[in-house]
CSV table of C-alpha atoms and ligand atoms in Angstrom, one decimal:
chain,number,residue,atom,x,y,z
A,1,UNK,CA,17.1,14.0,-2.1
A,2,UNK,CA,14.0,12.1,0.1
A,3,UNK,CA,12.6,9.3,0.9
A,4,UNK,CA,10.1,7.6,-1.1
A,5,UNK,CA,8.2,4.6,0.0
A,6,UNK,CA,9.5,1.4,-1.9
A,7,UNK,CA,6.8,-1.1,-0.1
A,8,UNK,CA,4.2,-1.3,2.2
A,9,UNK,CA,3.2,-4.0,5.1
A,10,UNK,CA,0.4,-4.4,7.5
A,11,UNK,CA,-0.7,-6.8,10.1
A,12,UNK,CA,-3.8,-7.5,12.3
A,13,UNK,CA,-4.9,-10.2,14.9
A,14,UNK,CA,-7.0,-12.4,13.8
A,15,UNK,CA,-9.4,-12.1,16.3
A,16,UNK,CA,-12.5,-9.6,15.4
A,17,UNK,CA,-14.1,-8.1,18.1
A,18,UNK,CA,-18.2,-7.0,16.9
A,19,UNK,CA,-19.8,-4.2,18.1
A,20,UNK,CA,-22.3,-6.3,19.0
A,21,UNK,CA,-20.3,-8.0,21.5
A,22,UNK,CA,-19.3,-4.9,23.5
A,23,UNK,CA,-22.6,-4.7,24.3
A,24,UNK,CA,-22.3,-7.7,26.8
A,25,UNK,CA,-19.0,-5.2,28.2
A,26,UNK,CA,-20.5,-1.7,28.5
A,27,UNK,CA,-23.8,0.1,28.4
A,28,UNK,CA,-24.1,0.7,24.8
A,29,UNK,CA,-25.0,-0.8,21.3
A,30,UNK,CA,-23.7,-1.2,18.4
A,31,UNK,CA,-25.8,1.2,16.4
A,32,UNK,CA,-24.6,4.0,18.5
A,33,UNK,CA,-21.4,2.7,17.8
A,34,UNK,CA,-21.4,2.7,13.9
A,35,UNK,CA,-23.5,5.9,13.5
A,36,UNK,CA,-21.2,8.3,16.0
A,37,UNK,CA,-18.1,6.9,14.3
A,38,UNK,CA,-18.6,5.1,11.8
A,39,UNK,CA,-16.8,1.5,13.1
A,40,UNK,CA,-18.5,-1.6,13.2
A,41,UNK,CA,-15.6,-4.3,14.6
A,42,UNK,CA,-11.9,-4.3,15.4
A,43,UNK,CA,-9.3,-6.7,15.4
A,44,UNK,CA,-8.0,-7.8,19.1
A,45,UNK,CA,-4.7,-9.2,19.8
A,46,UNK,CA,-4.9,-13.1,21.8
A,47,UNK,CA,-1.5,-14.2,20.5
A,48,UNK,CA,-0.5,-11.5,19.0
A,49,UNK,CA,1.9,-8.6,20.4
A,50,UNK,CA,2.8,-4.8,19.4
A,51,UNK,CA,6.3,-6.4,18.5
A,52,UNK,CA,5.4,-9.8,16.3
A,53,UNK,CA,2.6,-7.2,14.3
A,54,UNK,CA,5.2,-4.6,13.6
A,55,UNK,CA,7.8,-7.7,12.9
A,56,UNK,CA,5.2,-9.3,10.0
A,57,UNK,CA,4.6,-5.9,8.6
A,58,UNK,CA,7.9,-4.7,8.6
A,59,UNK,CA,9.0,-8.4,6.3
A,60,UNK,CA,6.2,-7.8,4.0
A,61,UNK,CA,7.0,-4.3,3.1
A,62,UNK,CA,11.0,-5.4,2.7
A,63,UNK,CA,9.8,-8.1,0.5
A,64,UNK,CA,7.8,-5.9,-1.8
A,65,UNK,CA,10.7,-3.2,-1.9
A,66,UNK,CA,13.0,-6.0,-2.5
A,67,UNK,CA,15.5,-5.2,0.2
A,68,UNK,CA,17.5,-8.2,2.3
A,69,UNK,CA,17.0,-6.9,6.7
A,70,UNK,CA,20.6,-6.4,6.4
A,71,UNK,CA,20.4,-3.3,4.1
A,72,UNK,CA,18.0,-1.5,6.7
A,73,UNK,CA,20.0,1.4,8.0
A,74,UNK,CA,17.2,2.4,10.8
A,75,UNK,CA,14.2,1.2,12.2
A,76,UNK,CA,12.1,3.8,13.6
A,77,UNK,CA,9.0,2.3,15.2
A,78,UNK,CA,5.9,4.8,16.8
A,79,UNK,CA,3.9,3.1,19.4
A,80,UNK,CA,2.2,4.1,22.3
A,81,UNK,CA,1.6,0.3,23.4
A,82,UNK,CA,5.1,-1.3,23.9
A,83,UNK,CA,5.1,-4.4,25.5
A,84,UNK,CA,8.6,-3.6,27.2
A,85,UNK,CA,9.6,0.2,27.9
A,86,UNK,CA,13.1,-1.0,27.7
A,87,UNK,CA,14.1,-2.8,25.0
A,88,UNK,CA,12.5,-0.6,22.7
A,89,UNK,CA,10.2,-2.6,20.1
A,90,UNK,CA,12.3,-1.1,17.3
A,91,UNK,CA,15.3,-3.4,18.8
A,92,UNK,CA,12.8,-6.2,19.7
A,93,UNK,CA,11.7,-6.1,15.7
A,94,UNK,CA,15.5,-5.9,14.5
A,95,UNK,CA,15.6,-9.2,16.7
A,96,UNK,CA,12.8,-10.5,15.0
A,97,UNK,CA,13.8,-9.4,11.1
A,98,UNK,CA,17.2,-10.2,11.8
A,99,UNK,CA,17.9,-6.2,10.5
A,100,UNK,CA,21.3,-6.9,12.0
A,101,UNK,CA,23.0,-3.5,11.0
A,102,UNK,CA,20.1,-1.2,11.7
A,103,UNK,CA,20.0,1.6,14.6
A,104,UNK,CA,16.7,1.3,16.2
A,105,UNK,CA,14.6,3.5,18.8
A,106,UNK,CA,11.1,3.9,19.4
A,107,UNK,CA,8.7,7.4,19.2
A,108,UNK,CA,6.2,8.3,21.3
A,109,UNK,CA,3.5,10.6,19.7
A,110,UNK,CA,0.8,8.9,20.2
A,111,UNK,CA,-2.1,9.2,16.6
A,112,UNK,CA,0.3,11.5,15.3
A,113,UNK,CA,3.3,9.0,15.7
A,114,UNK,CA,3.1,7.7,12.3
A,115,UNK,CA,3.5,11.1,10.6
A,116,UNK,CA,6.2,12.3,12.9
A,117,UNK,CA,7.9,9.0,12.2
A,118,UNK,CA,7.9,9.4,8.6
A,119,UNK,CA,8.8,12.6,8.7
A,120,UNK,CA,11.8,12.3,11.3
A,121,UNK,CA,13.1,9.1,8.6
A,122,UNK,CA,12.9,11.6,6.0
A,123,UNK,CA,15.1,14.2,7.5
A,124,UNK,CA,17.6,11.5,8.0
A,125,UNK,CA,17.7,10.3,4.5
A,126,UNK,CA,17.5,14.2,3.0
A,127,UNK,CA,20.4,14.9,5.5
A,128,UNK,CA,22.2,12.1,3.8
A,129,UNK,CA,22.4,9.8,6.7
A,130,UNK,CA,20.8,6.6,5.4
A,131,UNK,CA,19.8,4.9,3.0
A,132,UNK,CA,16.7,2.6,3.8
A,133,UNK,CA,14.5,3.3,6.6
A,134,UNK,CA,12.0,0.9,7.7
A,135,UNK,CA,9.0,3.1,9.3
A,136,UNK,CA,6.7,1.1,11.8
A,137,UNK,CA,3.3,1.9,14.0
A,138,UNK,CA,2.2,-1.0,15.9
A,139,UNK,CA,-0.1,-1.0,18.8
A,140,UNK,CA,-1.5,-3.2,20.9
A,141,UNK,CA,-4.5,-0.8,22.6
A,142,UNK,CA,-6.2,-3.8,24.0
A,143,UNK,CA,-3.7,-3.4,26.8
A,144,UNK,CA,-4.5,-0.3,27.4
A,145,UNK,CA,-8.2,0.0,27.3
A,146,UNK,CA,-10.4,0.2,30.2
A,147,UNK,CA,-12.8,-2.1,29.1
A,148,UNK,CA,-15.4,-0.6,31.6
A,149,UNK,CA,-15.2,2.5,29.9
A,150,UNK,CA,-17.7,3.4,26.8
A,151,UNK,CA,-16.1,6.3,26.3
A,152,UNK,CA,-12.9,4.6,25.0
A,153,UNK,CA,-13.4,1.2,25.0
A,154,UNK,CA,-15.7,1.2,21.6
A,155,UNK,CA,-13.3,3.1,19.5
A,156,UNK,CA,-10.0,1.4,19.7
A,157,UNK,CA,-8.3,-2.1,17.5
A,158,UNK,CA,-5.1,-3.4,17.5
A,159,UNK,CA,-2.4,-3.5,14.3
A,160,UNK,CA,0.6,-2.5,12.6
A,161,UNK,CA,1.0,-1.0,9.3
A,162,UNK,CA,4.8,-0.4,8.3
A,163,UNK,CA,6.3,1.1,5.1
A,164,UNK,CA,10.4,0.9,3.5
A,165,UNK,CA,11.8,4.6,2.8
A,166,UNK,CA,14.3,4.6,0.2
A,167,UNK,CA,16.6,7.1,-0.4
A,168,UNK,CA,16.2,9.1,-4.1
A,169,UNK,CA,16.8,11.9,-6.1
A,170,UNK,CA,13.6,14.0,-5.7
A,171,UNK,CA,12.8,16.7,-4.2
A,172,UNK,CA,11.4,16.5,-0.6
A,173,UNK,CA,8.0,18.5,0.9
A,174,UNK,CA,8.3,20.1,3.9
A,175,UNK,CA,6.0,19.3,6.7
A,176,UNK,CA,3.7,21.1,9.0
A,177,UNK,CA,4.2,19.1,12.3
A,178,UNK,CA,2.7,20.6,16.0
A,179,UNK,CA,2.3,20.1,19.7
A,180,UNK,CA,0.8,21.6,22.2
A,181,UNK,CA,1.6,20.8,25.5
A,182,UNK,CA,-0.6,22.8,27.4
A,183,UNK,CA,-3.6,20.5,26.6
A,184,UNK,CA,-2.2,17.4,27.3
A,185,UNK,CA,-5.2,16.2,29.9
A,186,UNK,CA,-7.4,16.4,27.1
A,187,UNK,CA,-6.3,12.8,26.2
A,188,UNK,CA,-3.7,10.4,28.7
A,189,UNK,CA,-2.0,7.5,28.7
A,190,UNK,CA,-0.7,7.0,32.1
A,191,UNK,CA,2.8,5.1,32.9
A,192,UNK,CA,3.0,2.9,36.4
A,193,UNK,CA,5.3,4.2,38.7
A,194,UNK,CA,6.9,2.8,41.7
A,195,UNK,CA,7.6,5.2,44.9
A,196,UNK,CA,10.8,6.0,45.5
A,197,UNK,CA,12.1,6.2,49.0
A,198,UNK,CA,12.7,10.3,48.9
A,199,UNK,CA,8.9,11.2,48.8
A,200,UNK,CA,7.6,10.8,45.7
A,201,UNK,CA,3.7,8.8,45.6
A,202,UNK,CA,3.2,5.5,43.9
A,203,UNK,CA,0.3,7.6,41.5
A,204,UNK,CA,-2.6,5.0,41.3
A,205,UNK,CA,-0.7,1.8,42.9
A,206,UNK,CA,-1.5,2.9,46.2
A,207,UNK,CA,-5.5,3.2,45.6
A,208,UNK,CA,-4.7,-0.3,43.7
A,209,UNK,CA,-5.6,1.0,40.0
A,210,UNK,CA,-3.9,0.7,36.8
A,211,UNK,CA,-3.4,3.3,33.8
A,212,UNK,CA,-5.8,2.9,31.3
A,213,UNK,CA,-6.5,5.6,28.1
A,214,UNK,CA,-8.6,8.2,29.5
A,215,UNK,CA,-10.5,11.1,26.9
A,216,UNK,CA,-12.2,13.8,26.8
A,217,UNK,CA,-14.0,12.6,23.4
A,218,UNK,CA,-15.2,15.9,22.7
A,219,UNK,CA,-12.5,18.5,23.4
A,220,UNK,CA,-10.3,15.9,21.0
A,221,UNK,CA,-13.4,15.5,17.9
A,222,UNK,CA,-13.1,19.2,18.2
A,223,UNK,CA,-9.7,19.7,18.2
A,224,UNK,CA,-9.3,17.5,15.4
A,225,UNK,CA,-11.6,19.2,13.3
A,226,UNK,CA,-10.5,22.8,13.9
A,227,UNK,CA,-6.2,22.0,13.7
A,228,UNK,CA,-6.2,19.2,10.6
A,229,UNK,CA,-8.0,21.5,7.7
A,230,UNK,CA,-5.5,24.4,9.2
A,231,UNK,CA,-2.6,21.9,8.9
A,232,UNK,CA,-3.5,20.9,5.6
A,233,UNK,CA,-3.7,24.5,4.1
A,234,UNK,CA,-0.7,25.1,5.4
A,235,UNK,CA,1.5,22.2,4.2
A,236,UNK,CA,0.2,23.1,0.8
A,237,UNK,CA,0.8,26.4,1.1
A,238,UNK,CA,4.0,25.9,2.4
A,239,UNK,CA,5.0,23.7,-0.8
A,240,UNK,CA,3.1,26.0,-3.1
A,241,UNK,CA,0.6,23.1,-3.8
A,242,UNK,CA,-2.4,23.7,-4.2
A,243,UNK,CA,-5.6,21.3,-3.3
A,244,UNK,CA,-5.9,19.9,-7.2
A,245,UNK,CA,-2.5,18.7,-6.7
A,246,UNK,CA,-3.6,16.2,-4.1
A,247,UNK,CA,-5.3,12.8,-5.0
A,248,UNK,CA,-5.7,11.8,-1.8
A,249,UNK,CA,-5.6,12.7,2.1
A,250,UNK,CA,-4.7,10.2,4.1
A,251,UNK,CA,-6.2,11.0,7.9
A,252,UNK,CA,-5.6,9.6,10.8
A,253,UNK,CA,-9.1,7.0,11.3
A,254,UNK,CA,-10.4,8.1,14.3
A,255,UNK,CA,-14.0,9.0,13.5
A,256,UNK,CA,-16.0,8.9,10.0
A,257,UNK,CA,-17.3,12.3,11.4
A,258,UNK,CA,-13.6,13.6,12.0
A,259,UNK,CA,-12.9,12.8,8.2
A,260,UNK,CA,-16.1,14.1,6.8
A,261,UNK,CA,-15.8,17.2,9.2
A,262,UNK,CA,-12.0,17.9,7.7
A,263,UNK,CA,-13.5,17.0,4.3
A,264,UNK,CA,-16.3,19.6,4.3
A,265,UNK,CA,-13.8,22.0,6.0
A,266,UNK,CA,-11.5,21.7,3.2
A,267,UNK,CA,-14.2,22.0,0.4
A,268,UNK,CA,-13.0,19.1,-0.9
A,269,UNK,CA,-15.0,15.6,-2.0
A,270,UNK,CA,-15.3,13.1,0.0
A,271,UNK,CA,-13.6,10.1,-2.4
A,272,UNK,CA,-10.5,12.1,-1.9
A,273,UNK,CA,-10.7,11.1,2.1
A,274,UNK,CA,-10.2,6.9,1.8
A,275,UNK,CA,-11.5,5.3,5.5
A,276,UNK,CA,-11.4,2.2,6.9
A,277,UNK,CA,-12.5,2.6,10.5
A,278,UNK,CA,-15.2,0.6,9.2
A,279,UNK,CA,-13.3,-2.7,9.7
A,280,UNK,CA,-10.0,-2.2,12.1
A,281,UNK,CA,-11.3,0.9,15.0
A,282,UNK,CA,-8.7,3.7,15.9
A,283,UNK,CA,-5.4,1.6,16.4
A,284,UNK,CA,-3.6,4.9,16.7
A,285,UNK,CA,0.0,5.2,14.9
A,286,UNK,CA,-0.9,1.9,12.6
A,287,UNK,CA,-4.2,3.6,11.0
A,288,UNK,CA,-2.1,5.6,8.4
A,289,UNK,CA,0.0,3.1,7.1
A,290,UNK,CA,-2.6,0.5,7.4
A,291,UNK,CA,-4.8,2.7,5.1
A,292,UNK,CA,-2.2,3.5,3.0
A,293,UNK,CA,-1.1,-0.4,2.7
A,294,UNK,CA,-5.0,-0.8,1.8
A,295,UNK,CA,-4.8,1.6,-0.6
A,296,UNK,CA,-2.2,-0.1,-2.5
A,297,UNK,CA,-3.7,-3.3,-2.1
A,298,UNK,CA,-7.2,-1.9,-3.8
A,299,UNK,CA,-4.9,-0.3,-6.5
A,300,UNK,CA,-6.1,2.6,-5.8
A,301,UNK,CA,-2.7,4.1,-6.2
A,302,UNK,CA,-0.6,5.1,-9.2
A,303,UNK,CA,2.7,6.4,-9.6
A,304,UNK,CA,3.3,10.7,-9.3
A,305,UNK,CA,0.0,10.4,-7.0
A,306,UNK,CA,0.9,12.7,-4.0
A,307,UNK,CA,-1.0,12.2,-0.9
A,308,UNK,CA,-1.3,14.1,1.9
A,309,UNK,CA,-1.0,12.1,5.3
A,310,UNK,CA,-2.5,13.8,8.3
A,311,UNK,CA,-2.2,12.2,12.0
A,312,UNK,CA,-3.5,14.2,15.5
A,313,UNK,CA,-3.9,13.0,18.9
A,314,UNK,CA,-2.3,12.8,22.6
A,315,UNK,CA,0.4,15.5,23.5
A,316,UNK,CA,-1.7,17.4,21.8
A,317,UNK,CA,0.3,16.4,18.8
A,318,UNK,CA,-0.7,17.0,15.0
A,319,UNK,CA,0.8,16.5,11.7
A,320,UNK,CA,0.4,16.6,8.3
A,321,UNK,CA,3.3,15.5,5.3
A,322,UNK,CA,2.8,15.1,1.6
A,323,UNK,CA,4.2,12.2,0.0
A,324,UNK,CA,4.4,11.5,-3.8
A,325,UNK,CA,3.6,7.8,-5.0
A,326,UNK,CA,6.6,5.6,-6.2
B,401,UT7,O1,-7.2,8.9,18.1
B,401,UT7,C1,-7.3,10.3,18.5
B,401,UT7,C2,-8.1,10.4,19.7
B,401,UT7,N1,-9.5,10.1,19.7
B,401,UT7,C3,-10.4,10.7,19.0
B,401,UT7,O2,-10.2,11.4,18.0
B,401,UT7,C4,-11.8,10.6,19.4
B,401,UT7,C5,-12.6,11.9,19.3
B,401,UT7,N2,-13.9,11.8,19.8
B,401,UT7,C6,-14.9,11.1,19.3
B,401,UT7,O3,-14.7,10.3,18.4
B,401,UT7,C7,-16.3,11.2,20.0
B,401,UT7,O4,-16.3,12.3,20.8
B,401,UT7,C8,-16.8,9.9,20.7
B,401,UT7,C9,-17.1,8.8,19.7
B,401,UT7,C10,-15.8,9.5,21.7
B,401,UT7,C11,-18.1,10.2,21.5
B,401,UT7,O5,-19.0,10.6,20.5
B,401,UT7,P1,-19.9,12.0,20.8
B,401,UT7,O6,-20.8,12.1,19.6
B,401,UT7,O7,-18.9,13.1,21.0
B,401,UT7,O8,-20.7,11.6,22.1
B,401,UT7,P2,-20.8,12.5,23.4
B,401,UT7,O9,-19.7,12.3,24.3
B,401,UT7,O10,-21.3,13.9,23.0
B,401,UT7,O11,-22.1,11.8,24.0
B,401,UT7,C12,-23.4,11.8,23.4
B,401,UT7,C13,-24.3,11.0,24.2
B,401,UT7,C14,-24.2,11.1,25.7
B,401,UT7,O12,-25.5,10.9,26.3
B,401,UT7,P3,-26.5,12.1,26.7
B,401,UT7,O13,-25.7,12.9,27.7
B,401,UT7,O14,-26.7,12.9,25.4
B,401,UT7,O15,-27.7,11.5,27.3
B,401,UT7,C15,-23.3,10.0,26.2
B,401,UT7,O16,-23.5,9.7,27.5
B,401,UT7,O17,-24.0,9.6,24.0
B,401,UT7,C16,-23.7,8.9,25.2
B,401,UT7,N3,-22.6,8.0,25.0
B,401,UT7,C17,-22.8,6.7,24.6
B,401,UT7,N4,-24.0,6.0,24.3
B,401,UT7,C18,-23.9,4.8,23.9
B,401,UT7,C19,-21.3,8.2,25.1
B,401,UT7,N5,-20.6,7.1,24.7
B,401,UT7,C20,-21.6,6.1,24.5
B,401,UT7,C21,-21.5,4.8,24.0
B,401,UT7,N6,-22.7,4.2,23.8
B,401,UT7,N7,-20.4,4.1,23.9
């Protein structure tokens, strides 16, 4: 028994943010932009928020797997943009989809959250849990982007991709998921704190700053493309797959040079690594099942396809799962 993916749902603002125009923000230009990783706008959330995209996504996949909110067993939402630390969105899209019987909690794993969410639902539905899992990342990174910075502030969009897991009688894969701790610097999101009165500093409120995404762009790209080609031989391995049995690999869309990197890594053709950085930035935990939602969308999907999805980012965290097409 596993989850298979009965639908799939996405959702972007409808504001598009050139790279053009971030030249009027930060030293830069939007050649550098495109050629050092390959995106050329973004979407930007005015009215949007990390729960109403998760909330649109989430009713489009339930629509095409033909399920009612009230046969959701779990919603399991990654983000590392919340608008609210408490409720989690997962509860605040349950409000929204009116997925009245569901249990709902948010993950935090930043890029990789996607693939650790999917992953996580699966155990629950292999372990004969539930039945229907509703799979979310959202994120709003406009929030969290310090705008000054042209380090950071180039790469990232906002959006939400979601997709339905449905409980059936196949075999499951098993996943190579990682963190490592020890490098966590490498790439932070800060939370505000206030001071309590036993000692402890207000970090940042007292010199009047906020907590913006701060990266070390380099450690990361290389990070990236040293642990996903290893992750990726060893999922297969692990499931005595071998790279013929894979039409496509879904990656996490942080760079065109990541991708290609892994690609060449790999040995394998580039068609086989689908990107679309292009048009939507790094928005994190949505860029797999955005792509993925694109995918199916383009038809470039049939059924017994089995993909290999393949997230990395803050923590460290990596990930890779294999997934066979409905
Ligand atoms: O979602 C998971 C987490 N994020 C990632 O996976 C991101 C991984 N890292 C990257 O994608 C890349 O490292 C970046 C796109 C962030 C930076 O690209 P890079 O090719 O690694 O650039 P760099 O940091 O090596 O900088 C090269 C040059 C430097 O100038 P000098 O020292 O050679 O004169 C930078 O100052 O480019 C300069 N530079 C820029 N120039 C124009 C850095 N950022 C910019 C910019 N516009 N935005």
């Amino acid at each position: 028994m596993t989850g298979v993916i009965k639908g799939t749902g996405a959702s972007v603002p409808s504001r598009i943010l050139e790279n053009k125009e971030l030249e009027n923000l930060v030293e830069t230009s939007g050649a550098w932009i495109q050629e050092r990783t390959g995106i050329e706008r973004r979407h930007i959330a005015v009215r949007e928020t990390t729960v109403s995209m998760a909330a649109e996504a989430a009713a489009e996949a339930l629509k095409e797997a033909e399920l009612q909110p009230e046969q959701i067993d779990m919603i399991l939402v990654s983000t590392m943009s919340p608008e609210e630390i408490m409720p989690c969105t997962a509860c605040q899209v349950q409000r929204e989809i009116k997925a009245s019987r569901a249990v709902c909690f948010d993950l935090s794993a930043a890029c990789s959250g996607f693939v650790m969410a999917y992953v996580t639902a699966c155990a629950y539905i292999e372990a004969g849990i539930f039945q229907n899992i509703l799979v979310i990342g959202s994120e709003c990174l406009s929030d969290v982007t310090d705008w000054s910075d042209r380090g950071t502030c180039i790469l990232f969009g906002d959006g939400a991709g979601a997709v339905v897991l449905t409980a059936a009688e196949e075999p499951g894969y098993l996943p190579s998921i990682y963190s490592d701790g020890s490098k966590g610097e490498a790439l932070t999101l800060k939370s505000r704190q206030n001071h309590n009165p036993f000692g402890k500093e207000a970090p940042g409120e007292s010199q009047g700053t906020s907590y913006y995404i701060e990266m070390d762009g380099q450690a990361i790209f290389k990070f990236a493309v040293r642990s996903i080609p290893q992750a990726i031989e060893e999922v297969l391995q692990k499931n005595h797959l071998h790279k013929g049995d894979i039409q496509y690999y879904v990656l996490h869309q942080a760079n065109e040079r990541i991708v290609e990197a892994v690609a060449k890594r790999l040995g394998e053709p580039a068609y086989k690594f689908p990107m679309n950085m292009k048009e939507y930035g790094n928005t994190s935990s949505a860029s797999i099942p955005l792509l993925l939602h694109e995918m199916k969308e383009k038809n470039m999907l049939k059924s017994g396809d089995r993909l290999v999805l393949a997230g990395f980012g803050g923590g460290l965290t990596w990930g890779t799962a294999i997934i066979t097409w409905k």
